[in-house]
Amino acid sequence: MQHVSPVRIPLVTSGKTYHDVTEDVCRQVEAKPNIRWMAALSVALFFLGVFLYSVYRTLWYGIGEWGLNKTVDWAWDITNFVWWVGIGHAGTLISAVLLLFRQKWRTSINRAAEAMTIFAVICAAMFPVLHMGRPWLAFWVLPLQNTFGSLWVNFNSPLLWDVFAISTYFSVSLVFWYTGLVPDFATIRDRAKGPIARRAYALLSFGWKGGAKHWSRYETVSLILAGVSTPLVLSVHTIVSMDFATSVVPGWHTTIFPPYFVAGAIFSGFAMVLTLMLITRVVFKLEDYITLEHIALMNKIMMITGSIVGVAYITEFFIAWYSQVEFEQYAFINRATGPYWWAYWSMMTCNVISPQLVWIRRVRYSIPMTFVLSIIVNIGMWFERFVIIVTSLHRDYLPSSWAMFSPSIIDIGIYVGTLGLFFTLFLLFAKFFPVINMAEVKSILKYGVDNGPTYGGPNTGAQQSAYRPTGAPASAPVNYNKHD
């Protein structure tokens, strides 16, 4: 008796051909902007204007425009910095780690996830520079020659580690993202009708011809960059966590922060990828490429990392009790029952309880539920960073110096404005760059002996099996569309 292995659920549905992939992805680049894209860009540009005005007020009047005080000298700025850096982690994870593990389902979402990484890191870098108070002296964090006498850089400072980690992460992610774009730029170049578009994409494609040598070097460079990027997924947010863990502030001085921050970064990053991809899926009509199976797989990763974060929350309380240090114990009791109790329980509800809904198959494959859940998770992860930073500072060793933090309108404007900056960059990317990696998607299409597509079916999200007629040889083409 012949055994037929179960067939993987289609990663590209509706029996797409190579030509279909090119047409579907290039259509949104070559067509004129539609009204929905223009409306979304208008909203994003409005919030970008709010950001620019808030930055102007900060630079002109100083960080006294923020809600900081002598006790809480880190608040929304560092909260937003850590939040944006965390969001940027999913792009590198999808691109690099899943590439090394040969996970083919990454091909439809890696391009947008990589772009999200670049834009999120740009937003994150704004906050430490603005918090310097004198951003025109930001070059002091670079290891320059001793032109001014003594060396300004303090290599023992975790904040300096941030500079090296994030600049390295940004550089490698940018090169990785651009490398994947080169073959697709060449495709658009060859299809371009106007002279300006043809020359622009010819310049961007670096003379790509699609020869065997080009593809060989492309795959080699991709694997090398994936190998370089994989340690960065773990190291960058580990170093960000050391901004807190290497201090002696109760609530920060803990060794669980590095793995806890990394899991939280992947958690929030996948939530933002889901938010963006669900919108892109509808706006650009890419339902056959970003399937329900992609959404379910990302939901599973989000559920796993959310569970890890929940274990970290419980472990923090246990270690505080086990340490028998009254200041550590009070810091965590104050988080749950003090003036900021609402932020703590919002964090627990959004990050620990809500991801467990993904255990339910109907939720895992539901687009509306996934969209709502992805937004809830990112709200919860913002509250997590707020709780870690503000509740650990606002009550220190001396009750006489206890103080509450309230954000100013400029604090709120800068945060909301970075969302405008992020979505402005993402919308421009989605319009002028191919939002799906055409070359990699084509590599997972399956063809039979009749040169017809044999891998793809209706986008139902339900488990499918091989629909091979009884007694058919193993080499015969299989029709996976059970409606035919």
Coordinates of C-alpha atoms in Angstrom, one line a residue:
M1 CA 0.0 0.0 0.0
Q2 CA 1.4 3.4 -1.0
H3 CA 1.5 6.1 1.6
V4 CA 0.6 9.7 0.6
S5 CA 2.0 12.4 2.9
P6 CA -0.5 15.1 4.1
V7 CA -0.2 18.2 2.1
R8 CA 0.6 21.6 3.6
I9 CA -2.1 24.2 3.5
P10 CA -1.6 26.4 0.5
L11 CA 0.5 29.5 1.1
V12 CA -0.7 31.1 -2.2
T13 CA -4.4 30.4 -3.1
S14 CA -6.5 30.5 -6.2
G15 CA -3.9 28.8 -8.3
K16 CA -1.8 31.8 -9.1
T17 CA 0.8 31.7 -11.9
Y18 CA 4.0 33.6 -12.1
H19 CA 2.4 36.1 -14.3
D20 CA -0.5 36.6 -11.8
V21 CA 2.0 37.3 -9.0
T22 CA 3.7 39.9 -11.0
E23 CA 0.5 41.6 -12.1
D24 CA -1.1 41.5 -8.6
V25 CA 1.9 43.0 -6.9
C26 CA 3.0 45.5 -9.5
R27 CA -0.6 46.8 -10.0
Q28 CA -0.5 48.9 -6.8
V29 CA 2.9 50.4 -7.7
E30 CA 2.0 51.3 -11.3
A31 CA -1.6 52.5 -10.7
K32 CA -2.5 56.0 -9.7
P33 CA -3.1 56.5 -5.9
N34 CA -6.7 55.6 -5.0
I35 CA -8.9 57.6 -2.8
R36 CA -8.4 55.3 0.3
W37 CA -4.6 55.7 0.1
M38 CA -4.9 59.4 -0.3
A39 CA -7.3 59.7 2.7
A40 CA -5.0 57.5 4.9
L41 CA -1.9 59.6 3.8
S42 CA -3.8 62.8 4.6
V43 CA -4.5 61.6 8.2
A44 CA -0.9 60.4 8.6
L45 CA 0.4 63.8 7.4
F46 CA -1.8 65.6 9.8
F47 CA -0.3 63.7 12.7
L48 CA 3.2 64.2 11.3
G49 CA 2.5 67.9 11.4
V50 CA 1.5 67.5 15.1
F51 CA 4.9 65.7 15.6
L52 CA 6.9 68.5 13.9
Y53 CA 5.1 71.2 16.0
S54 CA 5.7 69.3 19.2
V55 CA 9.4 68.8 18.4
Y56 CA 9.7 72.5 17.6
R57 CA 8.3 73.4 21.0
T58 CA 10.7 70.9 22.7
L59 CA 13.7 72.2 20.8
W60 CA 12.8 75.9 21.3
Y61 CA 11.7 75.8 25.0
G62 CA 13.5 72.7 26.2
I63 CA 12.3 69.5 27.8
G64 CA 10.6 71.5 30.4
E65 CA 7.7 71.4 28.0
W66 CA 7.3 67.7 28.9
G67 CA 5.6 66.5 32.1
L68 CA 8.9 65.3 33.7
N69 CA 9.8 66.3 37.3
K70 CA 12.7 65.8 39.6
T71 CA 11.5 62.4 40.7
V72 CA 10.2 61.0 37.4
D73 CA 12.9 62.1 35.0
W74 CA 12.2 59.2 32.6
A75 CA 8.6 58.9 31.5
W76 CA 6.8 59.0 28.1
D77 CA 10.0 59.6 26.1
I78 CA 11.8 56.4 27.2
T79 CA 8.5 54.5 27.3
N80 CA 7.9 55.3 23.7
F81 CA 11.6 54.6 22.8
V82 CA 11.4 51.1 24.2
W83 CA 8.0 50.5 22.7
W84 CA 9.1 51.5 19.1
V85 CA 12.3 49.4 19.4
G86 CA 10.2 46.4 20.4
I87 CA 7.9 46.8 17.4
G88 CA 10.9 46.7 15.1
H89 CA 11.9 43.2 16.2
A90 CA 9.3 41.2 14.3
G91 CA 10.7 42.3 11.0
T92 CA 14.1 40.9 11.5
L93 CA 12.7 37.8 13.1
I94 CA 10.4 37.1 10.1
S95 CA 13.2 37.9 7.6
A96 CA 16.3 36.4 9.2
V97 CA 15.3 33.7 11.7
L98 CA 12.5 32.2 9.7
L99 CA 14.7 32.3 6.6
L100 CA 17.4 30.3 8.4
F101 CA 14.8 27.8 9.5
R102 CA 13.4 27.5 5.9
Q103 CA 9.9 28.6 6.9
K104 CA 8.3 29.3 3.5
W105 CA 5.2 31.0 5.0
R106 CA 7.4 34.1 5.7
T107 CA 7.6 35.0 2.0
S108 CA 4.3 37.0 1.8
I109 CA 4.9 39.1 4.9
N110 CA 8.6 39.6 5.2
R111 CA 8.8 42.6 2.9
A112 CA 6.3 44.7 4.9
A113 CA 7.7 43.4 8.2
E114 CA 11.2 44.5 7.2
A115 CA 9.9 48.0 6.2
M116 CA 8.1 48.2 9.5
T117 CA 11.4 47.5 11.3
I118 CA 13.2 50.4 9.5
F119 CA 10.4 52.9 10.2
A120 CA 9.9 51.8 13.8
V121 CA 13.7 52.2 14.6
I122 CA 13.6 55.7 13.0
C123 CA 10.7 56.6 15.3
A124 CA 12.5 55.1 18.3
A125 CA 15.7 57.0 17.7
M126 CA 13.9 60.4 17.9
F127 CA 13.3 60.1 21.7
P128 CA 16.8 59.7 23.1
V129 CA 18.0 62.5 20.9
L130 CA 15.2 64.8 22.0
H131 CA 15.7 63.8 25.7
M132 CA 19.3 65.0 25.5
G133 CA 17.9 68.5 25.7
R134 CA 20.7 69.7 23.4
P135 CA 20.3 67.5 20.3
W136 CA 22.8 69.5 18.4
L137 CA 25.4 67.9 20.6
A138 CA 24.2 64.4 19.8
F139 CA 27.6 63.6 18.1
W140 CA 29.1 63.3 21.6
V141 CA 27.8 59.8 21.7
L142 CA 30.0 58.8 18.8
P143 CA 33.6 57.5 19.5
L144 CA 35.3 60.4 17.8
Q145 CA 39.0 61.3 18.1
N146 CA 40.0 63.4 21.0
T147 CA 39.7 66.7 19.1
F148 CA 38.1 68.4 22.2
G149 CA 40.6 67.1 24.7
S150 CA 39.3 64.1 26.7
L151 CA 37.2 61.4 25.1
W152 CA 33.5 62.2 25.5
V153 CA 32.2 58.7 25.2
N154 CA 31.7 56.6 28.4
F155 CA 31.8 53.0 27.3
N156 CA 30.5 51.9 30.7
S157 CA 27.2 53.6 30.1
P158 CA 24.2 51.4 29.0
L159 CA 22.9 54.4 27.1
L160 CA 26.0 54.3 24.9
W161 CA 25.4 50.6 24.3
D162 CA 22.0 51.6 23.0
V163 CA 23.7 53.8 20.4
F164 CA 25.8 51.0 19.0
A165 CA 23.1 48.3 19.2
I166 CA 20.4 50.3 17.5
S167 CA 22.7 51.8 14.8
T168 CA 24.0 48.3 14.0
Y169 CA 20.5 46.9 14.0
F170 CA 19.2 49.7 11.7
S171 CA 22.1 49.4 9.3
V172 CA 21.9 45.6 8.9
S173 CA 18.1 45.7 8.7
L174 CA 18.2 48.4 6.0
V175 CA 20.7 46.4 3.9
F176 CA 18.7 43.2 4.3
W177 CA 15.5 44.9 3.3
Y178 CA 17.1 46.6 0.3
T179 CA 18.8 43.4 -0.9
G180 CA 15.4 41.7 -1.1
L181 CA 14.0 44.6 -3.1
V182 CA 16.6 44.5 -5.9
P183 CA 15.0 41.7 -8.1
D184 CA 11.6 43.2 -7.7
F185 CA 12.9 46.7 -8.6
A186 CA 14.3 45.1 -11.8
T187 CA 10.8 43.6 -12.6
I188 CA 9.2 47.0 -12.2
R189 CA 12.0 48.6 -14.2
D190 CA 11.3 46.3 -17.1
R191 CA 7.6 47.1 -17.0
A192 CA 7.9 50.9 -16.5
K193 CA 6.4 53.0 -19.3
G194 CA 7.5 56.5 -18.3
P195 CA 11.1 57.5 -18.7
I196 CA 11.3 58.9 -15.1
A197 CA 10.0 55.7 -13.5
R198 CA 12.2 53.6 -15.8
R199 CA 15.4 55.5 -14.8
A200 CA 14.4 55.6 -11.1
Y201 CA 13.8 51.9 -10.8
A202 CA 16.9 51.1 -13.0
L203 CA 19.0 53.1 -10.5
L204 CA 17.4 51.2 -7.6
S205 CA 17.8 47.8 -9.2
F206 CA 21.6 48.1 -9.5
G207 CA 21.7 46.7 -13.0
W208 CA 20.0 43.4 -12.0
K209 CA 19.7 41.1 -15.0
G210 CA 18.4 37.9 -13.3
G211 CA 21.3 35.7 -14.4
A212 CA 22.4 32.6 -12.6
K213 CA 25.4 34.5 -11.1
H214 CA 23.1 37.3 -9.8
W215 CA 20.7 34.8 -8.2
S216 CA 23.6 32.9 -6.6
R217 CA 25.0 36.0 -5.1
Y218 CA 21.6 37.2 -4.0
E219 CA 21.0 34.0 -2.1
T220 CA 24.5 34.0 -0.6
V221 CA 24.2 37.6 0.6
S222 CA 20.7 36.9 2.0
L223 CA 21.9 34.0 4.1
I224 CA 24.9 35.9 5.4
L225 CA 22.7 38.9 6.4
A226 CA 20.3 36.5 8.0
G227 CA 23.1 35.0 10.0
V228 CA 24.3 38.4 11.1
S229 CA 20.8 39.6 11.9
T230 CA 19.8 36.7 14.0
P231 CA 22.0 37.6 17.0
L232 CA 20.8 41.2 16.7
V233 CA 17.2 40.0 17.4
L234 CA 18.4 38.8 20.8
S235 CA 21.1 41.4 21.5
V236 CA 19.3 44.7 20.7
H237 CA 16.5 44.5 23.1
T238 CA 18.7 42.8 25.6
I239 CA 20.9 45.9 25.6
V240 CA 17.9 48.2 25.8
S241 CA 16.8 46.2 28.9
M242 CA 20.2 46.8 30.5
D243 CA 19.4 50.5 30.6
F244 CA 17.2 49.5 33.6
A245 CA 18.7 46.2 34.8
T246 CA 22.2 47.6 35.5
S247 CA 20.8 50.2 37.8
V248 CA 20.0 49.8 41.5
V249 CA 16.4 51.2 41.3
P250 CA 13.9 48.7 42.9
G251 CA 11.8 47.2 40.1
W252 CA 14.6 47.5 37.6
H253 CA 17.5 45.7 39.2
T254 CA 16.6 42.2 38.0
T255 CA 18.3 39.7 35.7
I256 CA 15.1 38.5 34.1
F257 CA 14.9 41.7 32.0
P258 CA 16.9 40.6 28.9
P259 CA 14.8 37.5 28.0
Y260 CA 11.7 39.2 29.2
F261 CA 12.3 42.3 27.0
V262 CA 13.2 40.1 24.0
A263 CA 9.9 38.1 24.3
G264 CA 7.9 41.3 24.7
A265 CA 9.6 42.8 21.7
I266 CA 8.6 39.9 19.5
F267 CA 5.2 39.9 21.0
S268 CA 4.5 43.5 20.2
G269 CA 6.3 43.3 16.9
F270 CA 4.1 40.5 15.6
A271 CA 1.0 42.4 16.8
M272 CA 2.0 45.4 14.7
V273 CA 2.8 43.2 11.7
L274 CA -0.7 41.7 12.0
T275 CA -2.3 45.2 12.2
L276 CA -0.4 46.4 9.1
M277 CA -0.8 43.2 7.0
L278 CA -4.6 43.0 7.7
I279 CA -5.0 46.5 6.4
T280 CA -2.7 46.0 3.4
R281 CA -4.4 42.7 2.6
V282 CA -7.7 44.5 2.1
V283 CA -6.5 47.8 0.6
F284 CA -4.4 46.1 -2.1
K285 CA -6.6 43.0 -2.6
L286 CA -3.8 40.6 -1.5
E287 CA -6.1 38.0 0.1
D288 CA -4.6 35.2 -2.1
Y289 CA -1.0 36.0 -0.8
I290 CA -1.7 36.9 2.8
T291 CA -3.9 34.0 3.6
L292 CA -5.8 33.0 6.8
E293 CA -3.0 30.5 7.4
H294 CA -0.4 33.3 7.6
I295 CA -2.7 35.1 10.0
A296 CA -3.1 31.9 12.1
L297 CA 0.6 31.2 12.3
M298 CA 1.4 34.7 13.4
N299 CA -1.3 34.5 16.0
K300 CA 0.3 31.3 17.4
I301 CA 3.7 33.1 17.7
M302 CA 2.0 36.0 19.4
M303 CA 0.2 33.7 21.8
I304 CA 3.5 31.9 22.7
T305 CA 5.5 35.1 23.3
G306 CA 2.5 36.6 25.2
S307 CA 2.6 33.5 27.5
I308 CA 6.3 34.0 28.0
V309 CA 5.7 37.6 29.0
G310 CA 3.0 36.5 31.4
V311 CA 5.4 34.0 33.1
A312 CA 7.9 36.9 33.4
Y313 CA 5.4 39.0 35.2
I314 CA 4.7 36.2 37.7
T315 CA 8.4 35.5 38.1
E316 CA 9.1 39.2 38.9
F317 CA 6.7 39.0 41.8
F318 CA 8.1 35.7 43.0
I319 CA 11.7 37.0 43.0
A320 CA 10.7 40.2 44.8
W321 CA 9.1 38.1 47.5
Y322 CA 12.0 35.6 47.6
S323 CA 14.6 38.3 47.8
Q324 CA 13.2 39.5 51.1
V325 CA 14.2 43.0 50.2
E326 CA 11.5 45.3 51.4
F327 CA 12.1 47.9 48.8
E328 CA 11.8 45.4 45.9
Q329 CA 8.6 44.0 47.5
Y330 CA 7.1 47.4 47.9
A331 CA 7.9 48.4 44.3
F332 CA 5.9 45.5 42.9
I333 CA 3.0 45.8 45.4
N334 CA 2.9 49.5 44.5
R335 CA 2.5 48.6 40.9
A336 CA -0.5 46.5 41.5
T337 CA -2.2 48.5 44.2
G338 CA -0.7 52.0 44.1
P339 CA -1.8 55.1 42.3
Y340 CA -1.0 53.6 38.9
W341 CA -2.9 50.4 39.5
W342 CA -5.0 51.0 36.4
A343 CA -2.0 50.9 34.2
Y344 CA -0.7 47.7 35.7
W345 CA -4.0 45.9 35.4
S346 CA -4.5 47.2 31.8
M347 CA -1.1 45.7 31.1
M348 CA -2.1 42.3 32.6
T349 CA -5.4 42.2 30.8
C350 CA -4.0 43.1 27.4
N351 CA -0.8 41.1 27.5
V352 CA -1.6 38.0 29.5
I353 CA -5.4 37.4 29.2
S354 CA -6.3 38.5 25.7
P355 CA -3.6 36.4 23.8
Q356 CA -5.0 33.3 25.4
L357 CA -8.1 33.7 23.1
V358 CA -5.9 32.5 20.3
W359 CA -6.2 29.0 21.6
I360 CA -9.7 29.1 20.1
R361 CA -9.5 28.1 16.5
R362 CA -12.4 30.4 15.5
V363 CA -10.5 33.4 17.0
R364 CA -7.2 32.4 15.4
Y365 CA -8.7 32.4 11.9
S366 CA -11.0 35.4 12.4
I367 CA -9.8 38.6 10.7
P368 CA -11.9 41.0 12.8
M369 CA -10.9 39.3 16.0
T370 CA -7.2 39.2 15.0
F371 CA -7.2 42.9 14.1
V372 CA -8.8 43.9 17.4
L373 CA -6.5 41.6 19.3
S374 CA -3.3 43.0 17.6
I375 CA -4.3 46.5 18.6
I376 CA -5.1 45.5 22.2
V377 CA -1.6 43.8 22.5
N378 CA 0.2 46.9 21.4
I379 CA -1.8 49.0 23.8
G380 CA -0.9 46.5 26.6
M381 CA 2.8 46.5 25.6
W382 CA 2.9 50.3 25.8
F383 CA 1.4 50.1 29.3
E384 CA 4.0 47.5 30.2
R385 CA 6.9 50.0 29.4
F386 CA 5.0 52.8 31.2
V387 CA 4.5 50.6 34.3
I388 CA 8.2 49.5 34.4
I389 CA 9.5 53.1 34.1
V390 CA 7.1 55.4 35.9
T391 CA 5.9 53.2 38.8
S392 CA 9.6 52.3 39.6
L393 CA 10.5 56.0 39.8
H394 CA 7.6 57.9 41.2
R395 CA 8.0 56.5 44.7
D396 CA 11.7 56.1 45.7
Y397 CA 13.3 55.5 49.1
L398 CA 12.2 58.9 50.7
P399 CA 8.5 59.6 50.9
S400 CA 9.2 63.3 50.9
S401 CA 10.4 63.0 47.3
W402 CA 7.4 61.0 46.0
A403 CA 5.7 62.5 43.0
M404 CA 3.1 61.7 40.4
F405 CA 3.7 62.0 36.6
S406 CA 1.2 63.5 34.2
P407 CA 2.0 63.9 30.5
S408 CA 1.9 67.3 29.0
I409 CA 0.2 68.1 25.7
I410 CA 3.7 68.1 24.1
D411 CA 4.3 64.6 25.4
I412 CA 1.1 63.4 23.9
G413 CA 1.8 65.3 20.6
I414 CA 5.2 63.7 20.1
Y415 CA 3.9 60.2 20.8
V416 CA 0.9 60.6 18.5
G417 CA 3.1 62.4 16.0
T418 CA 5.5 59.4 15.8
L419 CA 2.5 57.3 14.8
G420 CA 1.9 59.8 12.0
L421 CA 5.6 59.6 10.9
F422 CA 5.5 55.8 11.0
F423 CA 2.3 55.5 8.9
T424 CA 3.4 58.2 6.5
L425 CA 6.6 56.3 5.7
F426 CA 4.7 53.0 5.5
L427 CA 2.1 54.3 3.1
L428 CA 4.7 55.8 0.9
F429 CA 6.5 52.5 0.9
A430 CA 3.4 50.5 0.1
K431 CA 2.6 52.8 -2.9
F432 CA 6.0 53.1 -4.6
F433 CA 7.7 49.8 -3.5
P434 CA 6.3 46.2 -4.0
V435 CA 4.8 45.3 -0.7
I436 CA 5.2 41.6 -1.3
N437 CA 8.4 39.9 -2.3
M438 CA 7.5 38.7 -5.8
A439 CA 10.7 36.6 -6.3
E440 CA 10.3 34.7 -3.1
V441 CA 6.5 34.1 -3.5
K442 CA 7.1 32.7 -7.0
S443 CA 9.6 30.2 -5.5
I444 CA 6.8 28.5 -3.5
L445 CA 4.3 28.1 -6.4
K446 CA 3.9 24.5 -7.4
Y447 CA 3.5 23.3 -11.0
G448 CA 2.5 19.9 -12.3
V449 CA 3.5 18.0 -15.5
D450 CA 0.9 20.0 -17.5
N451 CA 2.6 23.2 -16.4
G452 CA -0.6 24.3 -14.7
P453 CA -0.8 25.5 -11.1
T454 CA -1.4 22.6 -8.8
Y455 CA -0.9 24.2 -5.5
G456 CA -3.6 26.6 -4.3
G457 CA -7.2 26.4 -3.5
P458 CA -10.0 28.5 -2.0
N459 CA -8.9 30.8 0.8
T460 CA -11.1 29.2 3.4
G461 CA -8.4 28.8 6.1
A462 CA -9.8 25.2 6.8
Q463 CA -7.4 22.2 7.0
Q464 CA -7.0 20.6 3.6
S465 CA -5.7 17.2 2.6
A466 CA -4.4 15.7 -0.7
Y467 CA -7.2 15.2 -3.2
R468 CA -5.4 12.6 -5.2
P469 CA -7.6 10.0 -7.0
T470 CA -7.3 6.5 -5.6
G471 CA -4.6 4.6 -7.4
A472 CA -2.9 7.6 -8.9
P473 CA 0.9 7.5 -9.1
A474 CA 2.8 9.6 -6.7
S475 CA 4.2 11.7 -9.5
A476 CA 0.8 12.7 -10.9
P477 CA -0.3 16.3 -10.5
V478 CA -2.7 16.8 -7.6
N479 CA -5.7 19.1 -7.7
Y480 CA -5.9 20.8 -4.3
N481 CA -9.0 22.8 -5.1
K482 CA -11.8 20.6 -3.7
H483 CA -14.4 22.7 -5.5
D484 CA -13.2 21.6 -8.9

